[in-house]
Tab-separated table of C-alpha atoms and ligand atoms in Angstrom:
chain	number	residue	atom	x	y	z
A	1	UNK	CA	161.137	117.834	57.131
A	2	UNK	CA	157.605	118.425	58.590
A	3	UNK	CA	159.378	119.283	62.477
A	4	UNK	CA	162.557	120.406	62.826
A	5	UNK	CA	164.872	121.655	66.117
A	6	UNK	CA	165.658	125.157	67.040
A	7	UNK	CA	169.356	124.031	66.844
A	8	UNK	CA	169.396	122.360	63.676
A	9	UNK	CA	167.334	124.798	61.871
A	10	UNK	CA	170.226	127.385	63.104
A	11	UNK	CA	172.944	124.782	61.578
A	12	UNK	CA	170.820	125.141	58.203
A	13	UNK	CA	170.777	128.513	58.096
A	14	UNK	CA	174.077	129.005	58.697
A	15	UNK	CA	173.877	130.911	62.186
A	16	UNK	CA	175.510	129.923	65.595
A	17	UNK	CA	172.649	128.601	68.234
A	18	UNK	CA	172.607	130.802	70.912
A	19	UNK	CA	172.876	134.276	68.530
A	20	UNK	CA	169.873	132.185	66.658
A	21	UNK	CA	167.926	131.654	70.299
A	22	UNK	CA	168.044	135.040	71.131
A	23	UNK	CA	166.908	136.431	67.281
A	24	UNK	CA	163.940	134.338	67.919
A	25	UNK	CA	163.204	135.708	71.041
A	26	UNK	CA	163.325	139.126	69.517
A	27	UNK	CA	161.003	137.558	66.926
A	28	UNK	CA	158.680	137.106	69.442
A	29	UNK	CA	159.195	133.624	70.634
A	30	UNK	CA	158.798	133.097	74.719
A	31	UNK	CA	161.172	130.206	76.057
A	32	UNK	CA	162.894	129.139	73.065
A	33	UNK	CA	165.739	127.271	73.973
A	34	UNK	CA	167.920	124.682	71.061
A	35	UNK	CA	166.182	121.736	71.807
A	36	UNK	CA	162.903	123.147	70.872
A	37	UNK	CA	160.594	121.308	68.210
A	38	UNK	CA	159.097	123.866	65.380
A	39	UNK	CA	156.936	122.845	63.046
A	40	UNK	CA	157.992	122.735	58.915
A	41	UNK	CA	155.405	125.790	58.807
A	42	UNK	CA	157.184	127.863	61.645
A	43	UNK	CA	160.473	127.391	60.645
A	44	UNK	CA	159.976	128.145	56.985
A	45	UNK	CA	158.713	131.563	57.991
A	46	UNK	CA	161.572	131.951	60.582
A	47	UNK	CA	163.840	131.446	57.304
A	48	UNK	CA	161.897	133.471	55.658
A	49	UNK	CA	162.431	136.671	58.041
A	50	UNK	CA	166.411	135.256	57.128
A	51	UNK	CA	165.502	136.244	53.452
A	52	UNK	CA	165.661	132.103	52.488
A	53	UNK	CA	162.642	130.979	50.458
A	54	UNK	CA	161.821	127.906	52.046
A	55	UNK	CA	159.942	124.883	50.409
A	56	UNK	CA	157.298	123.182	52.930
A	57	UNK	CA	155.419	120.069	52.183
A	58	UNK	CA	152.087	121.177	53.202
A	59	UNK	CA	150.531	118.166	52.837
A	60	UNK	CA	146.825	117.702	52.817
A	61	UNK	CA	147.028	121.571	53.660
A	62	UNK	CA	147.998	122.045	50.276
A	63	UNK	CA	144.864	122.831	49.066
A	64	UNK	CA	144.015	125.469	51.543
A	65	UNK	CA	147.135	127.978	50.317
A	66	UNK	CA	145.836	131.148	49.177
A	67	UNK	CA	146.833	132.591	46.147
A	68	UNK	CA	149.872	134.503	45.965
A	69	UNK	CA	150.249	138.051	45.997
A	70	UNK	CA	149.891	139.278	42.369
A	71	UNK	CA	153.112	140.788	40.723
A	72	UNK	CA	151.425	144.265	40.956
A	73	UNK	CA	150.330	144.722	44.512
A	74	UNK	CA	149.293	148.386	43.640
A	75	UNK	CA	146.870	146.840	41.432
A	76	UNK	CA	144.982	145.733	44.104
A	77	UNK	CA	142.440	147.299	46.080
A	78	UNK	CA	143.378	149.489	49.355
A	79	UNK	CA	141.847	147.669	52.322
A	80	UNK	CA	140.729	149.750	55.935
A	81	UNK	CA	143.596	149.728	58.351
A	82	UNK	CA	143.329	147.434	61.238
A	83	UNK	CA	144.466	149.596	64.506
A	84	UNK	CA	145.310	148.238	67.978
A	85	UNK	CA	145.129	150.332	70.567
A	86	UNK	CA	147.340	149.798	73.724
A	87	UNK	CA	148.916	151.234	77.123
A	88	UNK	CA	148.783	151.494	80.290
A	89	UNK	CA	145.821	150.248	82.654
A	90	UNK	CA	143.290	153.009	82.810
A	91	UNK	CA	144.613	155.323	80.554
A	92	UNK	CA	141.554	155.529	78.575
A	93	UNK	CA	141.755	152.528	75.858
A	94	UNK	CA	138.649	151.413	76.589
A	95	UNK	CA	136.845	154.912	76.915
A	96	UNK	CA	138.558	156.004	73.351
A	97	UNK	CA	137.848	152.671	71.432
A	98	UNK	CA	133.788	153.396	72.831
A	99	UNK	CA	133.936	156.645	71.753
A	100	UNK	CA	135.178	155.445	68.412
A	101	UNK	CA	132.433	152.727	68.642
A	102	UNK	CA	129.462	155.299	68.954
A	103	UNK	CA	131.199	158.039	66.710
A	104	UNK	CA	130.555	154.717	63.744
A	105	UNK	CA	128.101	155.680	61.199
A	106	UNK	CA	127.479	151.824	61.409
A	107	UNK	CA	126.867	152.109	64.784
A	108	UNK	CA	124.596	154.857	64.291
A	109	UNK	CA	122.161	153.367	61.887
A	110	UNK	CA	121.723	150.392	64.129
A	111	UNK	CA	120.563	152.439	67.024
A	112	UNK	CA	123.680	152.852	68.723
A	113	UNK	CA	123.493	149.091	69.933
A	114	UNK	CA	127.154	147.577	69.903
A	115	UNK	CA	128.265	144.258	71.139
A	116	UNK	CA	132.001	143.445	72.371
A	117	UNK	CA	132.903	141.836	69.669
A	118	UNK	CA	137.090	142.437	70.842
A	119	UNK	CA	136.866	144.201	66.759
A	120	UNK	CA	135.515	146.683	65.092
A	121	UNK	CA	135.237	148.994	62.577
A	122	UNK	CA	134.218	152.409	61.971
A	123	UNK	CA	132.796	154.298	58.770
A	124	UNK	CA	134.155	158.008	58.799
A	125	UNK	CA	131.587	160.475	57.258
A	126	UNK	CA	134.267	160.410	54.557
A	127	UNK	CA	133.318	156.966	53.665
A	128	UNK	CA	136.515	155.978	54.698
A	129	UNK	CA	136.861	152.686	57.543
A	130	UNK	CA	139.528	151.779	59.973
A	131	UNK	CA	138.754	148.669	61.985
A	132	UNK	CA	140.106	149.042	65.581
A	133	UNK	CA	140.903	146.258	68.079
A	134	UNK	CA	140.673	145.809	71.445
A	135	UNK	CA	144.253	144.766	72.709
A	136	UNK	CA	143.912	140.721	72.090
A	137	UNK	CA	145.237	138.880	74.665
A	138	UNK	CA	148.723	138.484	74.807
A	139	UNK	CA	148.901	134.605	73.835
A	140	UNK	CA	146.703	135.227	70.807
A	141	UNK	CA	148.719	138.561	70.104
A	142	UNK	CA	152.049	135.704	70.432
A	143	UNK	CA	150.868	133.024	68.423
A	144	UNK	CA	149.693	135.121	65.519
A	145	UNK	CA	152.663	136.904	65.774
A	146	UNK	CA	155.186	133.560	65.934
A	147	UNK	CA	153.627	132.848	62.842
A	148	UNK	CA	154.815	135.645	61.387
A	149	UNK	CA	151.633	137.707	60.972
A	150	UNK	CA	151.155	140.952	62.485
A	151	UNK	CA	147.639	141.088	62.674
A	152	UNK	CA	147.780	144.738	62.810
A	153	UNK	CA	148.853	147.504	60.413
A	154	UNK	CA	149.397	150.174	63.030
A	155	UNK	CA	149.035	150.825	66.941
A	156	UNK	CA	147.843	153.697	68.910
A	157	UNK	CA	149.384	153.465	71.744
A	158	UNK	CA	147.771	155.563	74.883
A	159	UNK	CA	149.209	157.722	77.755
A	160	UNK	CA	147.187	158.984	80.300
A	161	UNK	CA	148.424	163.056	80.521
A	162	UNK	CA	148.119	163.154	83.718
A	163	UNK	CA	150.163	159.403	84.436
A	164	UNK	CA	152.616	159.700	81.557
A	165	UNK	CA	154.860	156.828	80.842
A	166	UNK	CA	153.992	153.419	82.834
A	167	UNK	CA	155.159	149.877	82.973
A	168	UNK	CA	152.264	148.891	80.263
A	169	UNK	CA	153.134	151.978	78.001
A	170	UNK	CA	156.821	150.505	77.711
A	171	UNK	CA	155.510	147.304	77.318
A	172	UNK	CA	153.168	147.982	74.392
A	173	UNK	CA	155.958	150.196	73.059
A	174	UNK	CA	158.466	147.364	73.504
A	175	UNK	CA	155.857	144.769	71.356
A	176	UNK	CA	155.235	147.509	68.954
A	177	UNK	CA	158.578	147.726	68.245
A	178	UNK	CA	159.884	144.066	68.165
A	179	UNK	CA	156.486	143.442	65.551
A	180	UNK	CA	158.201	146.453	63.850
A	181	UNK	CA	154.710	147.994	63.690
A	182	UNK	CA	154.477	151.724	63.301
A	183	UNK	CA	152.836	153.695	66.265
A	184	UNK	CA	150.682	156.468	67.191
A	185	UNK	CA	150.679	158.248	70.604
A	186	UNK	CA	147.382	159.605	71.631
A	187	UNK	CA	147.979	161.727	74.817
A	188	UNK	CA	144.628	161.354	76.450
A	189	UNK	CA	142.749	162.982	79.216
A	190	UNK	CA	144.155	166.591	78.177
A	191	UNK	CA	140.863	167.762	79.992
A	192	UNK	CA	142.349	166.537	83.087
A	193	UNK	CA	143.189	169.817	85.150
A	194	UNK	CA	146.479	167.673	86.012
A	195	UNK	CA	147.616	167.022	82.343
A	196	UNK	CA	151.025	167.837	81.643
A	197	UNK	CA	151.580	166.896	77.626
A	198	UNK	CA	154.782	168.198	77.971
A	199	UNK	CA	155.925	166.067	81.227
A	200	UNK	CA	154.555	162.790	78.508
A	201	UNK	CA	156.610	163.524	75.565
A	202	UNK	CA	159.765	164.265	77.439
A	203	UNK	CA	158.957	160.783	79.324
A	204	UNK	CA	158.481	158.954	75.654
A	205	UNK	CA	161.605	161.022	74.383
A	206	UNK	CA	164.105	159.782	77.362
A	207	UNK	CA	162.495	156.085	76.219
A	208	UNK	CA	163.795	156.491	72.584
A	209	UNK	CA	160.598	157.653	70.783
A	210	UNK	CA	161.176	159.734	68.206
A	211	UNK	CA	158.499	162.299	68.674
A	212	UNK	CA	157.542	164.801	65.093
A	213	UNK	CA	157.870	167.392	67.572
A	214	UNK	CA	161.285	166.799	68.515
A	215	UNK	CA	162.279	166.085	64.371
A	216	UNK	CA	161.056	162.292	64.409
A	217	UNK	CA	158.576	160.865	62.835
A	218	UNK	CA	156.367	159.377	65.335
A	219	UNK	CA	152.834	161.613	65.200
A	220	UNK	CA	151.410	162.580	68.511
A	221	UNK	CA	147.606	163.555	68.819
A	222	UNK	CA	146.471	165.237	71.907
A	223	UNK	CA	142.693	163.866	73.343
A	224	UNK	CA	139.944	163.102	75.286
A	225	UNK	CA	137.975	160.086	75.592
A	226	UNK	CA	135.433	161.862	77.898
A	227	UNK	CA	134.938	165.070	76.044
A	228	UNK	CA	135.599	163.636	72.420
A	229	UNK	CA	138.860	166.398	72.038
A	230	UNK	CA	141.183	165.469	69.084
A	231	UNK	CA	139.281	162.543	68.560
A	232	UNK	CA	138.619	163.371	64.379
A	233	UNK	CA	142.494	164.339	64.516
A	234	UNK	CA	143.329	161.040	65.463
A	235	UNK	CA	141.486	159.648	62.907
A	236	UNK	CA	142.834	161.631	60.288
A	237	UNK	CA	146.337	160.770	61.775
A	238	UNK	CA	145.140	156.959	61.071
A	239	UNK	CA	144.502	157.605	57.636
A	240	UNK	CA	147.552	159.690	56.605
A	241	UNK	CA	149.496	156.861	57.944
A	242	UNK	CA	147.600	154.272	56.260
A	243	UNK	CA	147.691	155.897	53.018
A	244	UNK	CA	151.471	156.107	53.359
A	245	UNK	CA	151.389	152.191	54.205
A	246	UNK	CA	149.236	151.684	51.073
A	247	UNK	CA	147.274	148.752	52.415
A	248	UNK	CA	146.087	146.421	49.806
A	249	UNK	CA	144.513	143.172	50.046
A	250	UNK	CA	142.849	140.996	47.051
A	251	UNK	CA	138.857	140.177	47.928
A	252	UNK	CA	139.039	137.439	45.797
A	253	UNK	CA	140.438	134.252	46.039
A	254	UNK	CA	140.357	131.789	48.920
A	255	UNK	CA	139.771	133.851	52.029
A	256	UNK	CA	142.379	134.121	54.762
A	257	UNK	CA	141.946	135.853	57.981
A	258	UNK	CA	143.045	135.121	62.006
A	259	UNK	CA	140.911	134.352	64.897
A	260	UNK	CA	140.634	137.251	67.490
A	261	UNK	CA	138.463	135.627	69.827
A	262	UNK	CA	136.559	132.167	70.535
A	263	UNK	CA	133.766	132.232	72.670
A	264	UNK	CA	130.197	130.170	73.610
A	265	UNK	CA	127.165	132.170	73.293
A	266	UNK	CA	123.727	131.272	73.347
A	267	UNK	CA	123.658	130.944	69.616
A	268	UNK	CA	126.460	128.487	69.543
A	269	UNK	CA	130.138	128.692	68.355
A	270	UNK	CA	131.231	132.137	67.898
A	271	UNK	CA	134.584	133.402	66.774
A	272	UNK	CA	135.029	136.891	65.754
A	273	UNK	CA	137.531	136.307	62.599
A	274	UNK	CA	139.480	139.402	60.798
A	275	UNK	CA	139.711	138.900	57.137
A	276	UNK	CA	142.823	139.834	55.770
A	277	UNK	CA	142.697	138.637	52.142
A	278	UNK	CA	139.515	137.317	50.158
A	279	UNK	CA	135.867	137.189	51.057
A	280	UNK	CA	133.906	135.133	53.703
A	281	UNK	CA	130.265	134.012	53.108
A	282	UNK	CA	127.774	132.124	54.507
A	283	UNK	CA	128.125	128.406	53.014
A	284	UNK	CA	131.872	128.643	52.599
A	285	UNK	CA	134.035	126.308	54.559
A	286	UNK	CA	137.312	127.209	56.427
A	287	UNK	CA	139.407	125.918	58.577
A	288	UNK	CA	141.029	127.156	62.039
A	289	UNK	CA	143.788	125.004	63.518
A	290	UNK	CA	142.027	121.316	63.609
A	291	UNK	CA	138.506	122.662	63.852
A	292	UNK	CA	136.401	123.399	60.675
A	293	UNK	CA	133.424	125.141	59.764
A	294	UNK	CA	130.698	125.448	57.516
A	295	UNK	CA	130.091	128.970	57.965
A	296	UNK	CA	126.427	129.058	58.986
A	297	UNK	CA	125.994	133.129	59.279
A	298	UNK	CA	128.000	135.887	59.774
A	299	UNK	CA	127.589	138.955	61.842
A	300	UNK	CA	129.039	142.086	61.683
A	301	UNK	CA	129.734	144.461	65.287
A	302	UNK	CA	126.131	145.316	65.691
A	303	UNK	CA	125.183	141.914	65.785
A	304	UNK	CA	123.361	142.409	62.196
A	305	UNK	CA	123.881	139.503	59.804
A	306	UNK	CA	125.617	140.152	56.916
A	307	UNK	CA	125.613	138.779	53.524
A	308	UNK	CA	129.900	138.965	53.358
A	309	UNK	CA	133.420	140.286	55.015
A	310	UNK	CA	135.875	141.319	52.821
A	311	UNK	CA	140.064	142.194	53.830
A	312	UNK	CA	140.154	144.104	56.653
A	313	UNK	CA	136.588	143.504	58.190
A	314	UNK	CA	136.249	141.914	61.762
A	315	UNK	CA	133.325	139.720	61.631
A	316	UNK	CA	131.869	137.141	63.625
A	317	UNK	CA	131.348	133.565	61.962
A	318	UNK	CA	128.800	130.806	63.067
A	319	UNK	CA	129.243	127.449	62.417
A	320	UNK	CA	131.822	125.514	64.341
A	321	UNK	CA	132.238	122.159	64.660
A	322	UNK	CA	134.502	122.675	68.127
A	323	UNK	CA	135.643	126.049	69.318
A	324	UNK	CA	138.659	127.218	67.714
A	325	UNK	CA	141.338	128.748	69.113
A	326	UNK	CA	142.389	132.622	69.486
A	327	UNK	CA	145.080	133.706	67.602
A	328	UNK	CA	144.332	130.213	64.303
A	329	UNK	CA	144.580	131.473	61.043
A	330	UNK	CA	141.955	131.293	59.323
A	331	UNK	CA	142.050	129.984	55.339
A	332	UNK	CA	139.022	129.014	53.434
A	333	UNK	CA	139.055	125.595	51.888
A	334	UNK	CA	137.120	124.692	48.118
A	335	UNK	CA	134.967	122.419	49.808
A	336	UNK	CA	133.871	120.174	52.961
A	337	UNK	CA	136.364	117.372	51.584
A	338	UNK	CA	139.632	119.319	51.982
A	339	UNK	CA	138.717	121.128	54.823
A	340	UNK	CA	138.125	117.805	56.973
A	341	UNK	CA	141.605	116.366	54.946
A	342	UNK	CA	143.040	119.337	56.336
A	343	UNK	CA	141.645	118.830	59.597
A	344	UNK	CA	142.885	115.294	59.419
A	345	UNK	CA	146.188	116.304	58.407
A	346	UNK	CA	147.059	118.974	61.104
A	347	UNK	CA	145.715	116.371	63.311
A	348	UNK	CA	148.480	113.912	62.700
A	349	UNK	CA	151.208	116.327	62.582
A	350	UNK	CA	149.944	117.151	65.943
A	351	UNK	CA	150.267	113.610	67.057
A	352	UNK	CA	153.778	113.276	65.411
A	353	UNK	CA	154.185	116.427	67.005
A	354	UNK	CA	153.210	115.332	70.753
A	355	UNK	CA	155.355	111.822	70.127
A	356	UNK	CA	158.622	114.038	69.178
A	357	UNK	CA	157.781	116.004	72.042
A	358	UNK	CA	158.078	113.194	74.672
A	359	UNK	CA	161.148	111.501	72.494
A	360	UNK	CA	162.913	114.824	73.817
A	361	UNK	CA	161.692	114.948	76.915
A	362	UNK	CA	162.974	111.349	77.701
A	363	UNK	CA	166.258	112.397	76.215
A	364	UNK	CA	166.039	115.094	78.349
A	365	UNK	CA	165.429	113.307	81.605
A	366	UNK	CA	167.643	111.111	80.520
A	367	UNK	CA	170.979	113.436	80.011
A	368	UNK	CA	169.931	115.371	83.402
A	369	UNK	CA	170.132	111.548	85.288
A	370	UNK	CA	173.760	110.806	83.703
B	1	GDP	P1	141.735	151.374	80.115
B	1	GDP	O1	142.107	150.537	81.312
B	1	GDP	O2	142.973	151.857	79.424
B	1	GDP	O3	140.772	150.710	79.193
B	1	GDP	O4	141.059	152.707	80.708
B	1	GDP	P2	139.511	153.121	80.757
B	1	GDP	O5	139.027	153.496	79.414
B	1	GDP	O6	138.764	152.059	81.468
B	1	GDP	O7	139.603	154.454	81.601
B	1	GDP	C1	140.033	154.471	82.959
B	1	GDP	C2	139.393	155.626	83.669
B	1	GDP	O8	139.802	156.860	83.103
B	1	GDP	C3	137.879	155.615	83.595
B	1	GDP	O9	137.360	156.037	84.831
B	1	GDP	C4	137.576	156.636	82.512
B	1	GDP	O10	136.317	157.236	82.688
B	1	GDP	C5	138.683	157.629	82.700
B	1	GDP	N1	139.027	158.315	81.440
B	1	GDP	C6	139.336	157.739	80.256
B	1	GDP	N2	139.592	158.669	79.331
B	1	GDP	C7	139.448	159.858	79.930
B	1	GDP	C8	139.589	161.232	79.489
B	1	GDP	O11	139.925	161.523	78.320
B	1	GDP	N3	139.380	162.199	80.415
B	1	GDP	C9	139.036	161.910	81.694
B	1	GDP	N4	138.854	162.916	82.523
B	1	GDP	N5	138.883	160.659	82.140
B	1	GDP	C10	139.089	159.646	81.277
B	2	MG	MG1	140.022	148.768	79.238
């Protein structure tokens, strides 16, 4: 079926409701309840994470399926890992991702002009790249993540040395962990006269992380955003753990990637799309949710077209028919005629979608008046 309830999709996979409810909400669903409506798409990967291999009429949206992963991953090129970095309020995420920003060889040659573009990524004198985001929003962070993706290889997750261990840092630490996402801790502002490093890790030890120092085998970098301290260290620490994640990605193929961010600008439509798999270019179409586009240009961080955006780039991509949404995939269709079918398609499942909504609220009301 194309929609299918939280409680019945429990009954198929052979689990009681309520334990079912609460996995969800572990898998990083927000006021599930039984009665809830998932689409054929959501609850195939739902079954999926219960190691069933679901079959989903896609529809129209057949045609936009990439390619499946080859038999040999390892044959595949290694992609730049995409970091997030999170924590507390004002303990330095958006002082360490600049720093990052202006330490970019990229940023460099273009004069040191950067744009928020919520993404980026930076070219170590090695040659090497990690592409860093700014902490999406939380919906967009959800929604990517209720489909199953997790947008991110890794997350850096910041304490202030002289704050420690906030509300935020447990909160990042708690997402982190439920996306089962492996983490960094960068202890910043050890310039402050007030640091205490210690005081941090025996706060993150007494909340269950299991610090290298303490015979775990969760790294922790010391640094500064201000002075620029331990900053190549934590790059380094990015790479050893990417290269023990071995992050591949195929840049051919029909593209696939997930909208970051959606805005207006003076140039028209802009959404900053991370590639995960394949290769944008101007002229190709994709699709986002039930907007399209004919990609018109893309732009990298520096605002400086580029000819293409392979796995693991953030780029930004004109050429929007409406705005879509943070936190869409992204796939890239053959041509204009199955991206609009595809349009048309989600469209109607929408509708369907809306009409079994209000079925079950009526039921709803109904039940509550008896
Ligand atoms: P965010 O809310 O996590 O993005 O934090 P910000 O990057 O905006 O930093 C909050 C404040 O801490 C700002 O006034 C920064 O200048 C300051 N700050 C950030 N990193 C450091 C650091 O390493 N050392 C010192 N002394 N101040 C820092
Ligand atoms: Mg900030």
């Amino acid at each position: 079926p194309e929609f299918i309830s939280v409680a019945n999709l429990a009954i198929a996979l052979g689990l009681k409701i309520d334990v079912f409810v609460s996995q969800l909400e572990e898998l990083g669903f927000e006021d599930v309840g039984k009665d809830n409506i998932l689409t054929g798409e959501t609850a195939a990967l739902v079954a999926q994470e219960y190691g069933f291999e679901p079959k989903v009429d896609m529809g129209e949206d057949e045609d936009l399926r990439p390619a499946p992963v080859p038999e040999d991953p390892t044959s595949l090129p290694l992609r730049p890992p995409v970091v997030t970095i999170m924590g507390h309020v004002d303990h330095g995420k958006t002082t360490l991702l600049d720093y990052l920003r202006k330490s970019s060889i990229v940023s460099q040659e273009h004069g040191g002009i950067t744009q928020h573009i919520g993404a980026f990524s930076v070219q170590l004198s090695s040659g090497q790249q990690i592409t860093f985001l700014d902490t999406p929003g939380h919906a967009a962070f959800l929604s990517m993540r209720q489909r199953g993706a997790n947008v991110t290889d890794m997350v850096i997750l910041v304490v202030a040395a002289d704050d420690s261990v906030m509300p935020q840092t447990l909160e990042a630490l708690k997402h982190a962990r439920a996306a089962r996402v492996p983490f960094i801790v960068a202890i910043n502002k050890i310039d402050r006269p007030e640091a205490n490093i210690n005081h941090v890790k025996s706060d993150l030890a007494k909340h269950g992380v299991e610090l290298e120092d303490f015979g775990g085998d969760v790294q922790v970098v010391c640094v500064s955003g201000k002075t620029g301290q331990g900053m190549e260290d934590l790059e380094e620490n990015i790479l050893l753990l990417a290269e023990m994640l071995d992050i591949r990605a195929d840049p051919g193929g029909m593209a696939e990637g997930w909208v970051l961010e959606s805005t207006i600008k003076p140039i028209g439509r802009v959404a900053t799309v991370l590639v995960k798999r394949g290769t944008l270019r101007p002229g190709d179409y994709v699709v986002a949710g039930r907007v399209q586009a004919k990609i018109r240009s893309l732009r990298n961080e520096a605002g400086v077209e580029i000819d293409e955006a392979g796995p693991g780039m953030p780029v930004e991509v004109l050429g929007w028919k409406e705005p879509p949404e943070a936190g869409d995939m992204v796939l890239q269709a053959p041509d204009e005629g199955r991206a609009k079918a595809a349009v048309r398609y989600r469209q109607e499942l929408k509708e369907r979608g809306d009409v079994i909504g209000q079925m079950e609220q009526i039921e709803k009301d109904r039940r509550e008046r008896e």
